[in-house]
Structure formats: C-alpha cells, structure tokens
Coordinates of C-alpha atoms (C1' of nucleotides) in Angstrom, one line a residue:
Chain B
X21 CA -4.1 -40.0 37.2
X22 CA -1.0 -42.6 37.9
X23 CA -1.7 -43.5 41.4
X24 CA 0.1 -42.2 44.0
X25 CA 3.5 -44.7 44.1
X26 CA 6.4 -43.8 46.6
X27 CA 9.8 -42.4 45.9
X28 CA 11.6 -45.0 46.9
X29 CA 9.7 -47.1 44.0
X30 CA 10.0 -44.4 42.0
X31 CA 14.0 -44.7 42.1
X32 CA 13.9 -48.9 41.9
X33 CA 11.9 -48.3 38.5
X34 CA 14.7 -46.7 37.6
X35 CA 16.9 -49.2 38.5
X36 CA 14.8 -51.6 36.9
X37 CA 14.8 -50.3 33.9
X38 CA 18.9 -49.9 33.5
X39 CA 19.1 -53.5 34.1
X40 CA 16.9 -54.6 31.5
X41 CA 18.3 -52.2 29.1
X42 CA 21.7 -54.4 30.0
X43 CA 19.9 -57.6 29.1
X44 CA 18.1 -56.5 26.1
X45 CA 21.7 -55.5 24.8
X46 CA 22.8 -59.1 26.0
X47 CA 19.7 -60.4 23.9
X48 CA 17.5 -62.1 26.7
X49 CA 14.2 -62.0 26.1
X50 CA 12.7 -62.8 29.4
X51 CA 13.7 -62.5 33.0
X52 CA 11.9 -63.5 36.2
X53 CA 11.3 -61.5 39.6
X54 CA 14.4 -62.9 41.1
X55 CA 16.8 -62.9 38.4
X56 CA 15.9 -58.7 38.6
X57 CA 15.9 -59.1 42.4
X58 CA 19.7 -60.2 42.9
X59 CA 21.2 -57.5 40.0
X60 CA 18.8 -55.1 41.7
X61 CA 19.5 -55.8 45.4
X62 CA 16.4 -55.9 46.1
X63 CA 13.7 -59.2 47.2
X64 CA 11.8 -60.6 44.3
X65 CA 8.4 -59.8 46.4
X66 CA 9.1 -56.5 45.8
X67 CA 10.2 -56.7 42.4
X68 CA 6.6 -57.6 41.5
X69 CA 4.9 -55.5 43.6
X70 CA 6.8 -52.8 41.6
X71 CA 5.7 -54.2 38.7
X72 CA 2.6 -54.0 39.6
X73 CA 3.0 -50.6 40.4
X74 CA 3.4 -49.4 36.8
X75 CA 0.4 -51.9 35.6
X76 CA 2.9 -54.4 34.2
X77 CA 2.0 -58.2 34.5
X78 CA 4.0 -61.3 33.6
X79 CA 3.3 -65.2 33.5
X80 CA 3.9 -67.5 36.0
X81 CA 5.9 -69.9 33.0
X82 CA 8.1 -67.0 31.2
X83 CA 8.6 -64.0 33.7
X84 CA 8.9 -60.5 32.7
X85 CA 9.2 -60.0 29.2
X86 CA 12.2 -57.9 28.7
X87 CA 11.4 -55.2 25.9
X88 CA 7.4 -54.8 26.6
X89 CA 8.0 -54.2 30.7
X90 CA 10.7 -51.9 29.5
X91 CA 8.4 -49.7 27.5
X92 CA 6.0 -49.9 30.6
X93 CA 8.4 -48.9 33.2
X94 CA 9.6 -46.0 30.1
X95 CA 5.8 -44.9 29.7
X96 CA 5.7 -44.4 33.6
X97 CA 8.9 -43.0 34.6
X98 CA 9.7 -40.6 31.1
X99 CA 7.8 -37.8 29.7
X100 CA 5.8 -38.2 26.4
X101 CA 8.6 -36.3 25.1
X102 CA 12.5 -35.4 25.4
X103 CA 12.6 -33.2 28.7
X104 CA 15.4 -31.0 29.2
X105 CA 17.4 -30.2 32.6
X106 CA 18.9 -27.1 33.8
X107 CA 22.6 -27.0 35.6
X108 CA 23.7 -24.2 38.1
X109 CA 27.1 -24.0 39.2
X110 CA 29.7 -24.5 36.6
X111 CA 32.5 -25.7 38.7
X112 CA 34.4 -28.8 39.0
X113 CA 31.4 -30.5 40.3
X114 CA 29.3 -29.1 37.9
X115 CA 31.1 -29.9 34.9
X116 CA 31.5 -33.3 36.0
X117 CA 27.9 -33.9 36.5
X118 CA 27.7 -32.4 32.5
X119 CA 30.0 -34.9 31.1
X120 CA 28.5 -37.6 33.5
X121 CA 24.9 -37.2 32.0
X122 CA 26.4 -36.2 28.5
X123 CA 24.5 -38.6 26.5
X124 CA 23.2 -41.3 29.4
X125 CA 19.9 -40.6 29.4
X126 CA 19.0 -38.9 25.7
X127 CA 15.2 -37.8 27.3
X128 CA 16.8 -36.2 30.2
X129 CA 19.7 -33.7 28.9
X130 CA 21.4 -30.9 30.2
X131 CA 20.6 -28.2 27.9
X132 CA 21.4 -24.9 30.0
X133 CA 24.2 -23.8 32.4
X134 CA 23.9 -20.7 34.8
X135 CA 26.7 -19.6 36.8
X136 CA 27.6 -16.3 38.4
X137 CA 31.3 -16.6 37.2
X138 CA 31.0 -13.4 34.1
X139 CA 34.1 -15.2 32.9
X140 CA 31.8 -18.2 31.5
X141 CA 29.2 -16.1 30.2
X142 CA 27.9 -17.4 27.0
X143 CA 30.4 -19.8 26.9
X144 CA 29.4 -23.0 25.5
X145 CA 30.9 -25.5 27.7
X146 CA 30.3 -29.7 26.9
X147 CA 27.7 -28.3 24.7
X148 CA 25.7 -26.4 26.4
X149 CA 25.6 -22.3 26.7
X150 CA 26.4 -20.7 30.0
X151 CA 23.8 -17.6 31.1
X152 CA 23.9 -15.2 34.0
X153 CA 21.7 -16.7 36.8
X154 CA 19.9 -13.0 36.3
X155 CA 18.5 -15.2 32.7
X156 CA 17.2 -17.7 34.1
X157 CA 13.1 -17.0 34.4
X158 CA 13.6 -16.4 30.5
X159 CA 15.8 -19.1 29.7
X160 CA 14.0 -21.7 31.8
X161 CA 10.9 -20.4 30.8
X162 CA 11.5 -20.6 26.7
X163 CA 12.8 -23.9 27.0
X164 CA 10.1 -25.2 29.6
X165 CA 12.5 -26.3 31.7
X166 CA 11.1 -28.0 35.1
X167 CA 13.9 -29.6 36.7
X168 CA 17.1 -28.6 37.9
X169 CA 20.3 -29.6 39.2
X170 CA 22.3 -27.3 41.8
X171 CA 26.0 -27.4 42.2
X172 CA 26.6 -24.5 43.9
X173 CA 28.4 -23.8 47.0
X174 CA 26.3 -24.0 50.2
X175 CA 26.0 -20.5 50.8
X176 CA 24.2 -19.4 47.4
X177 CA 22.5 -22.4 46.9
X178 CA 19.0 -21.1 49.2
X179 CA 19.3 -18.2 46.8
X180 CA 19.7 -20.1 43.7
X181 CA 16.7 -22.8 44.8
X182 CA 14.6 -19.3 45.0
X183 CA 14.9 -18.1 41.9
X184 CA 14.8 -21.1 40.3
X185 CA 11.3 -22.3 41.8
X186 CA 10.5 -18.7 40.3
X187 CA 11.5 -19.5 37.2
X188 CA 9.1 -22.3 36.7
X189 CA 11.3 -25.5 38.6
X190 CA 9.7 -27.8 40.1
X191 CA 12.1 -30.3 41.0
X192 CA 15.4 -29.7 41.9
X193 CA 18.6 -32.8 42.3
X194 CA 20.9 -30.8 44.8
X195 CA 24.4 -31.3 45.5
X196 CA 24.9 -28.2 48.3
X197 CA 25.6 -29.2 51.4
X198 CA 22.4 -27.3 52.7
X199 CA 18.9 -27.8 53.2
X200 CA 17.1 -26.4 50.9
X201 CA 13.5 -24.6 51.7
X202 CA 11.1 -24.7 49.0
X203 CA 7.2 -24.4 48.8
X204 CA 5.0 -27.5 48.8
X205 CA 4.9 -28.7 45.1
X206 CA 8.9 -28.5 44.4
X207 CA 10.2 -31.7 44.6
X208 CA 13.9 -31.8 46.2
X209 CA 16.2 -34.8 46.1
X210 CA 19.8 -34.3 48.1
X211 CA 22.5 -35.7 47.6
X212 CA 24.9 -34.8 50.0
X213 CA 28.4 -36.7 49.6
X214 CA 30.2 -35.0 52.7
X215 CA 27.6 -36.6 54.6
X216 CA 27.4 -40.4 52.0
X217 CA 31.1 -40.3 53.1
X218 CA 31.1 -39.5 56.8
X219 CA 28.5 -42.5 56.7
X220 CA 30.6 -44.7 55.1
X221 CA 33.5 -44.2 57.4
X222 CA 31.7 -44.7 60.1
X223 CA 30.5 -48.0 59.2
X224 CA 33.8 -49.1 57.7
X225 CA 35.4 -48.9 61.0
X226 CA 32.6 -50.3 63.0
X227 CA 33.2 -53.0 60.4
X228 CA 36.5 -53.5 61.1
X229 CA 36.1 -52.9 65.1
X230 CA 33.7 -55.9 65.5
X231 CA 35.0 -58.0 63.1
X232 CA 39.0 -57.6 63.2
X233 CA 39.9 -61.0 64.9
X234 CA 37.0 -63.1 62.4
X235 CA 37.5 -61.4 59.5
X236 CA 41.4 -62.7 58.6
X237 CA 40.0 -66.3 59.5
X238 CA 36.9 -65.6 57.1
X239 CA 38.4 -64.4 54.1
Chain N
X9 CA 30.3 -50.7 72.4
X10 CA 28.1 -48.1 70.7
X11 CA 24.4 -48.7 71.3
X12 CA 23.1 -50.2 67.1
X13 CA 22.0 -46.7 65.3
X14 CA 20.2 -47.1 62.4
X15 CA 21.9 -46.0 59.3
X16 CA 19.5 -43.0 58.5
X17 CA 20.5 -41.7 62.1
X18 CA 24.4 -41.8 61.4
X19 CA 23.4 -39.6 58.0
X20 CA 21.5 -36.6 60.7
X21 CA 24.6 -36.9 63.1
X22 CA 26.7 -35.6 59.9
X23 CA 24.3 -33.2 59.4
X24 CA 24.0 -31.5 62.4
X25 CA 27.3 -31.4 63.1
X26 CA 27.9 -29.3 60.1
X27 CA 25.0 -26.9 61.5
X28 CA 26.7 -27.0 64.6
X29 CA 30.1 -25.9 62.9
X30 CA 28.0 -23.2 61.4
X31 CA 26.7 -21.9 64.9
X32 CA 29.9 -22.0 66.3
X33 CA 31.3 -19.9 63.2
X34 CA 28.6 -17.4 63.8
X35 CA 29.0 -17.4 67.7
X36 CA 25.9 -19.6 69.1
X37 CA 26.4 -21.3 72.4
X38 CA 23.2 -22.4 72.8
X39 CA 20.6 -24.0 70.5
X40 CA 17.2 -25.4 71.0
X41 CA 15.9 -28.7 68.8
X42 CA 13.2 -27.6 67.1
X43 CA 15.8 -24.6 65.6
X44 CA 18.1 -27.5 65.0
X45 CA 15.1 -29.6 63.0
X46 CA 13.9 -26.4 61.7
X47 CA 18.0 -25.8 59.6
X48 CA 18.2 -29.6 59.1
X49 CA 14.9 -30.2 57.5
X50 CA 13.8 -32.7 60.5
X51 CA 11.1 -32.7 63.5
X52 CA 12.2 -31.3 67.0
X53 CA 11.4 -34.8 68.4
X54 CA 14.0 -36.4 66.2
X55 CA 16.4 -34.1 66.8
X56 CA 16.4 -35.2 70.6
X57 CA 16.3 -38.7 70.2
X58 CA 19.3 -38.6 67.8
X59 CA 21.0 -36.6 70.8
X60 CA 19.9 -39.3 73.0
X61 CA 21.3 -41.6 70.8
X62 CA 25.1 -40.0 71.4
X63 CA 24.5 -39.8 75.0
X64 CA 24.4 -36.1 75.0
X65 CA 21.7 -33.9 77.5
X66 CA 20.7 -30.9 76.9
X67 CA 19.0 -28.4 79.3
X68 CA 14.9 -27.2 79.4
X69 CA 16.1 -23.7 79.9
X70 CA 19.4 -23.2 77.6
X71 CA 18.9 -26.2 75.1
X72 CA 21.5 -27.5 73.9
X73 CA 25.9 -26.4 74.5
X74 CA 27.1 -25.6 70.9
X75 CA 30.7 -26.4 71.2
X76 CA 30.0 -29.2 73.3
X77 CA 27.5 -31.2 71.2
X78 CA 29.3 -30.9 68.3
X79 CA 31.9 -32.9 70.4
X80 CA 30.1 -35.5 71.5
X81 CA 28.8 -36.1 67.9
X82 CA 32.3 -36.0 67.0
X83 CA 33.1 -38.7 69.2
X84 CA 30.5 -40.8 68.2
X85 CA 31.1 -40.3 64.0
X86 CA 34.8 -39.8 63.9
X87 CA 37.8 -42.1 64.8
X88 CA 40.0 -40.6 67.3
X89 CA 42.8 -40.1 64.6
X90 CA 43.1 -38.9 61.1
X91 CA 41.4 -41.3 58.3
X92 CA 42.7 -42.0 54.9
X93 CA 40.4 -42.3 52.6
X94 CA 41.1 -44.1 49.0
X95 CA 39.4 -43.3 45.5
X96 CA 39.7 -45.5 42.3
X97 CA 38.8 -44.0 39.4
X98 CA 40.4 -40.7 38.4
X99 CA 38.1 -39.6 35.8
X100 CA 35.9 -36.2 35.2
X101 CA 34.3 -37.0 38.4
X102 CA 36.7 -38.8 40.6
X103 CA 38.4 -35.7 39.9
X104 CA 35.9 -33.1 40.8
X105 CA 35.2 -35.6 44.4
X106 CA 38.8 -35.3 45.1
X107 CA 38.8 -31.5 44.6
X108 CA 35.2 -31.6 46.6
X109 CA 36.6 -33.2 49.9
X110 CA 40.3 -31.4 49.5
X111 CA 40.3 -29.5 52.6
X112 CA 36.5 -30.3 53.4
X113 CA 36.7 -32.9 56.3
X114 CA 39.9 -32.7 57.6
X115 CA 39.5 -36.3 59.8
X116 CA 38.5 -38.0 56.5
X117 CA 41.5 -37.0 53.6
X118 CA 41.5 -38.7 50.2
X119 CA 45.5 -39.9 50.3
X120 CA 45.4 -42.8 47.7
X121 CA 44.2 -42.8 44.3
X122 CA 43.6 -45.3 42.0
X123 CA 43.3 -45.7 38.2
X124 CA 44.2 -47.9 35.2
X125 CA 44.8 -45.6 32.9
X126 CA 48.9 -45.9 32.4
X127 CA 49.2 -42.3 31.8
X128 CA 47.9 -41.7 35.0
X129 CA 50.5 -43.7 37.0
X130 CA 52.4 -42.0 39.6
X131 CA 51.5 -38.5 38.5
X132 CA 50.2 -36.7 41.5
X133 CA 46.7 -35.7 40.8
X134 CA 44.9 -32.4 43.4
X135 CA 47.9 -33.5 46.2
X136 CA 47.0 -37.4 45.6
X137 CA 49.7 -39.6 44.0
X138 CA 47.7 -42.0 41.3
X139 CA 48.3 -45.7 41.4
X140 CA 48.2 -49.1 39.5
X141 CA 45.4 -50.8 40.8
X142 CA 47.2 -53.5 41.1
X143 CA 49.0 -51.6 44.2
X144 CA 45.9 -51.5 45.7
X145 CA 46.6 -53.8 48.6
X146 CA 50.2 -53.1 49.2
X147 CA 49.4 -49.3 49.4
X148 CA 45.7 -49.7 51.6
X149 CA 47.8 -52.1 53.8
X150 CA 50.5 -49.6 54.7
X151 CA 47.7 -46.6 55.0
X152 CA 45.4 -48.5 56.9
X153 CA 42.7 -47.4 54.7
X154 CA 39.4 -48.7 55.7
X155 CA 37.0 -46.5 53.1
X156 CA 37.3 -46.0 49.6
X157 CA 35.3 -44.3 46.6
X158 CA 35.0 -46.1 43.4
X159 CA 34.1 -43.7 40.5
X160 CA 34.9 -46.4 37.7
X161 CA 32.6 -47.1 34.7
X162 CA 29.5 -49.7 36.0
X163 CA 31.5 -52.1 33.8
X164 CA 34.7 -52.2 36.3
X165 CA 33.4 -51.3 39.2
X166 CA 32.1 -55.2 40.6
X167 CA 35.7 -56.0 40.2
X168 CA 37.3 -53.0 41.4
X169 CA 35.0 -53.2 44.9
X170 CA 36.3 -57.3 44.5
X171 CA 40.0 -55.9 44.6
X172 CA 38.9 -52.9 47.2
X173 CA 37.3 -55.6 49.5
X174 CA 40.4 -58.0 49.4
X175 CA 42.9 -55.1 50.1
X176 CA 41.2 -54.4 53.3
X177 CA 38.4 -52.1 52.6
X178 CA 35.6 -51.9 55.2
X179 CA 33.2 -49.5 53.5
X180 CA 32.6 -48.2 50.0
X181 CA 31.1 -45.3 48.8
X182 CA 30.1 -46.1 45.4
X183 CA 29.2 -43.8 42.3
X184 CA 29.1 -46.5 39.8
X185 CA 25.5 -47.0 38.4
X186 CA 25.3 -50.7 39.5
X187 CA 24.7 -52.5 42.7
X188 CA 28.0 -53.6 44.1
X189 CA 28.0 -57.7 45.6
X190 CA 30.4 -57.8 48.6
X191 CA 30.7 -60.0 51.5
X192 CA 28.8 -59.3 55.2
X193 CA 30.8 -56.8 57.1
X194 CA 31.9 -54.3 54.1
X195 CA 29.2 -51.3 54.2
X196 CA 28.4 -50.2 50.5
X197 CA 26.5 -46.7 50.2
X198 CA 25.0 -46.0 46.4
X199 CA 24.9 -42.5 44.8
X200 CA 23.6 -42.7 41.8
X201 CA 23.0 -40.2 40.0
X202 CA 20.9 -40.9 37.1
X203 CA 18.6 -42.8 39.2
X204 CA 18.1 -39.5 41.5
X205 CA 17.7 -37.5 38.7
X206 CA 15.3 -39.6 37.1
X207 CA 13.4 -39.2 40.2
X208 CA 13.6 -35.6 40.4
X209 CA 12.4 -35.8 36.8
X210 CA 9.4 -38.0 37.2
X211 CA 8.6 -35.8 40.6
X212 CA 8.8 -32.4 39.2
X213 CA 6.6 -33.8 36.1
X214 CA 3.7 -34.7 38.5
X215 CA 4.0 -31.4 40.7
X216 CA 3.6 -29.6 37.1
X217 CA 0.8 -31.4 35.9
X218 CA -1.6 -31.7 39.3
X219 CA -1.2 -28.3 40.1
X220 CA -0.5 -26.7 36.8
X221 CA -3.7 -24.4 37.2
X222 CA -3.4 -23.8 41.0
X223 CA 0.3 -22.9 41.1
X224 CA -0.1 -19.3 38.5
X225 CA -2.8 -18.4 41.3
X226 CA -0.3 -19.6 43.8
X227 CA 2.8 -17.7 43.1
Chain O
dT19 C1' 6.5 -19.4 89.9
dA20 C1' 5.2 -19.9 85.0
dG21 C1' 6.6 -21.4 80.7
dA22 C1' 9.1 -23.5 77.4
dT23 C1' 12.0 -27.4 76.6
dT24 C1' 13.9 -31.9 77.5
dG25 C1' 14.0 -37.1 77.9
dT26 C1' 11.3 -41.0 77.1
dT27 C1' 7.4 -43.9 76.4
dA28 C1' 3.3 -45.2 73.6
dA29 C1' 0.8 -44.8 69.3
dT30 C1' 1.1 -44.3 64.5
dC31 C1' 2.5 -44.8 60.1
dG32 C1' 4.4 -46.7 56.0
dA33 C1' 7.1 -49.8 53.8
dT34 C1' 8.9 -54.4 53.6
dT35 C1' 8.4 -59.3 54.1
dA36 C1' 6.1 -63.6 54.3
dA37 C1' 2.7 -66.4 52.6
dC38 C1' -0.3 -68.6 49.4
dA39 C1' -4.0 -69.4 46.1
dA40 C1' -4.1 -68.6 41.1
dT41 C1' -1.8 -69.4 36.9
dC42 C1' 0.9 -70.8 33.0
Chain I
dT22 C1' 0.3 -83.0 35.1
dA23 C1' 3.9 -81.2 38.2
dG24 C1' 6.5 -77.3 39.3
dA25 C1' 7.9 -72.9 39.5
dT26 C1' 6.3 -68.3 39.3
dT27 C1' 3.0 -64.6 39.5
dG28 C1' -0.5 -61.4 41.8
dT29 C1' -2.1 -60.0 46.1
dT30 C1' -3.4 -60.1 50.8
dA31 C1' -2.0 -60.4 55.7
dA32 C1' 1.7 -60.1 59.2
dT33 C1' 5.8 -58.0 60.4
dC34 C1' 9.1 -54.7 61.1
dG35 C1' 11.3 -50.4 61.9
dA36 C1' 11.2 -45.8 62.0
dT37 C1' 8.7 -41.6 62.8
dT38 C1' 5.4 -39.0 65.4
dA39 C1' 2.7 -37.6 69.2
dA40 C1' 2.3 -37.0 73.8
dC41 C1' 3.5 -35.8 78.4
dA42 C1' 5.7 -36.0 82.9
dA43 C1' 10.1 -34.2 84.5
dT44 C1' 13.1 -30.3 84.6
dC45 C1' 15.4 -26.0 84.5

DNA sequence: TAGATTGTTAATCGATTAACAATC
DNA sequence: TAGATTGTTAATCGATTAACAATC
C-alpha cells in the first residue's frame, strides 16, 4: 500500500514531526524546507523529498503548513489507533526507559513489563504490571502487542527475542549488547550504547589529536 | 596518522571486539570471517576489509589469532591510557547509563558527573561525585576529559553541549531528543530513543499487515 | 596437492546532493 | 512582476557486495 520508503526516512519523519509539534506550541503557522533543514540537521533537498515521501505538498510562497503536514507525517508514521509496547527487563535500564517514554508519545505506551526477577512479579511498577516472561504469548497476545523493547542482559536476550517473535512481535528496539537473530518479517533496531560510546571516544580524541595546536587559536 | 575510516566502520571494530572478548572467554584461538559476520550480523567480505582497515592479516588456513586481533583493534579504538568520561544529567536515565558502563569498559570510566539540581551537588552518585555545572571546565580541565554524555531534558541540552564544548569536550554522546549545533571538530552521536522506537513501531506495523495471512502458515 | 580462506580490486547498489523548470 | 521556494529529475558520492587471484 504505502510505498516502500527507507528506514532512515522513516526515523527523519520522526524527527520531523517533533519539531513541528515545537513550533505549533510556539504558534507558527508555516515553515519552509530549510527552516526544518537546520533544526533537523539535515539539507532542505531532503526535507522535501521526505515530504514527498508521505504525499505532503507545500507552496512555493508559504512553505509547509505546520498543523496539516503534521497530521500527514501522523497518518503515515502512527497507527489508526493507540498501539501499545511491551518492555522486558526490569532493571535500571529498563525502568529508565519506562519513565523516559511515560507519557512522550501517548499512541506508543508501555503497557506490559516481563522480567524473570519472581521478586517483581505482578508488581505494578511506573504503572504498568510485571509478568513472568513464561506469560508473555498470552499477555502479548490479549493486548495485541507487536512491538517490543529488550533490556535484558546480553546473554538472555537471544532467548527473550525468541519467544517474543512467538508471541506475536514483530518489531523489537533492543538495548543488549548482542545481535539478535530473528526470521525475515521482525523488524530489529539496536541500539547499542557500549558501542555509541566507544565511537564517540574515538572520535573525540582524533578530534583533539589533529586539531590540538588550531583549536586554542580557533575558539 | 590513521588511514580516514568511516564512522559506521569504527561502530563494527567495537563490535567485534566484544565478540572477540567472548571467544577468548570461551577459549577460541582462531576464528574465520564469515563466523565473525555470521555473530555480528555482517557479510564475511566486510569483516576482512574492516581487518584490513586496522592493519591486521589473517591466515587462509587458521583465519584469524583471537587474542591477537582483539589487540590490534584495541590499538586502533582505544587510547593508550585510561579515559575519563563525563555525564551531565543525573536523572532516571543518566543514572541507569552510569550504572550501565560501571565496570563495563574499563578504558572508558564515567568519573565526572554533572547536574543542576542543588540537591545533587557533591553527593557521590554509583562511585561518581555530582557537580555544579558550572564546574564543568575547571573539573574537565584537570581530568582531561575529552567525551561526555548529556542526558538533560531537549530543553537544556543545546546549552549544556555549548558549556561541554567550551570546557574542552571533543565528542558528545547525546540522549537528548534534539539535534545538538557545535562547532567542526567536536563529534556528536544521537540516540534517540523515541525516534527508534517510533521506527520500530511503524516497521513492525508493516511486517504485520503485509504478511498477516502468510505468517500463521509460516510459524 | 586440494580446498577453503584471505587480501584486494571492480561492479553494484542505494542514498544523498545538485540542479532547475514550475509555481505561488 | 520579481523572487524565493517547491517538486522532481539527473549526477554524485560512498559504502557494500561480488569476484577472484594469491595463499596457507
């Protein structure tokens, strides 16, 4: 039906769409390629070829109109209706992630929490009941749950991807430091911060190593 | 000094060296590419231009030396000492990132933490001592901090990576929802979270819908 | 040797960028 | 109108993939 868009669109429709809920709070009405292009990061070329993407047009005098290409980029990205997310992995991590999403997105909630822990069982932590992992086919499949987010430590976390693409996921945001193997038709997205901040490191002192004479005259 | 490597290749050199750390925990001394792509999710021919790329040979009969690879990558990635690494932001999930790393990466150690919450102030927080931000470049000075993790609201974090940047910051790994404006030189790397989720979302929607039929026959 | 794997080049692929006529 | 912006195509770019001679 939609045609087939990447994922890296996918995630600047996102984007997109965060900026121009900022500027309908600040009241603007319209905004143009390249006003979305520098809070974005991103050129203004692409800007509209990403509008184009999700069947949006603007006019050459005005822009983007902020409200209307909002609803387009919501009737693209969102479900028709309020989708809810599963959590496993109650730890630190895991109850950060809660509290982080906690009201953020109201059409993308955490509603269930699985850990193996028997100490949180049914335990209703930021709002939302802990189950054994063993509950999760029924759990996931009552509430029609299709997407998932892992925060589990690396060595259960092939396990827990398992039964959860049993249980009816089909997309799964993982935080374990692991590769996860699913069949064709789960969707995985990793985000691996041992490796973000091994990255960053890196760089930093590359940074610093070819720049260390220029950069005291340059700030 | 080191040949340019693209910024995706950096991200597989952390990755492998964490498969490499777990060969070497269960006893491997040798390991051929393709097993290497195979655990990290990557083509064989990848895996041997990335070893190119840190000047390390492997052999047609044995592959690739364990123990030794994972040192070369370590030249290449680490810094030949011990790197302190700053966070700002001592919230639900600064706090759940500093209990992440504790102990994870031993080269790369959060040592200074930031917040501007009063209360906070010179409490030591997971083995980190929590400081007025307005330390920030007396304390990264004396540290010789290079990298630093802002986990602020969106709303602070421009001027927080503004401060972070000033105090001698080289690289950033950012967590707040919004994209960061720094000068040439300073690396920024985004996570953000809502954005990959939304993804995962919108992914796992489209998986359920085109092959809602096929995927009962499937399984 | 025979066979599988490595190092390395050439071909492919996809996304980004540049460019520009159409438009308001 | 004049001028800036849009939609859209063509050119560019970079990374991935395929291929294969060299090697152990």
């Amino acid at each position: 039906m939609a045609a087939s868009v990447p994922t890296r669109t996918i995630g600047r429709l996102s984007l997109y769409r965060r900026l121009l809920g900022n500027l309908i709070a600040d009241g603007v009405e319209h905004v143009y390629s390249h006003q979305l292009a520098t809070m974005g990061g991103v050129t203004a070329a692409q800007v509209r070829r990403d509008m184009m993407s999700v069947g949006y047009s603007g006019s050459p005098k005005r822009g983007y109109e902020v409200t209307a290409l909002a609803g387009s980029i919501g009737n693209f990205l969102d479900a028709s209706h309020s989708e809810p997310v599963a959590l496993v992995g109650v730890g630190n991590l895991g109850r950060a992630i809660m509290a982080y999403f906690a009201g953020r997105r109201p059409r993308l909630t955490i509603t269930a929490a699985f850990d193996s822990d028997p100490y949180k069982l049914n335990r209703v932590i930021l709002g939302c009941r802990c189950h054994a992992l063993s509950e999760a086919g029924a759990v996931i499949g009552q509430l029609g749950i299709m997407t998932a987010i892992v925060t589990v430590p690396a060595s259960a976390a092939q396990d827990v991807a398992d039964q959860l693409v049993r249980a009816g996921i089909r997309g799964i945001l993982n935080f374990a430091p692991i590769r996860l193997r699913v069949r064709p038709g789960v969707y995985v997205e990793d985000i691996d911060m041992t490796m973000s901040l091994e990255k960053v490191a890196y760089f930093a002192r590359q940074n610093a190593e070819t720049r260390s004479i220029p950069e005291a005259a340059v700030i």
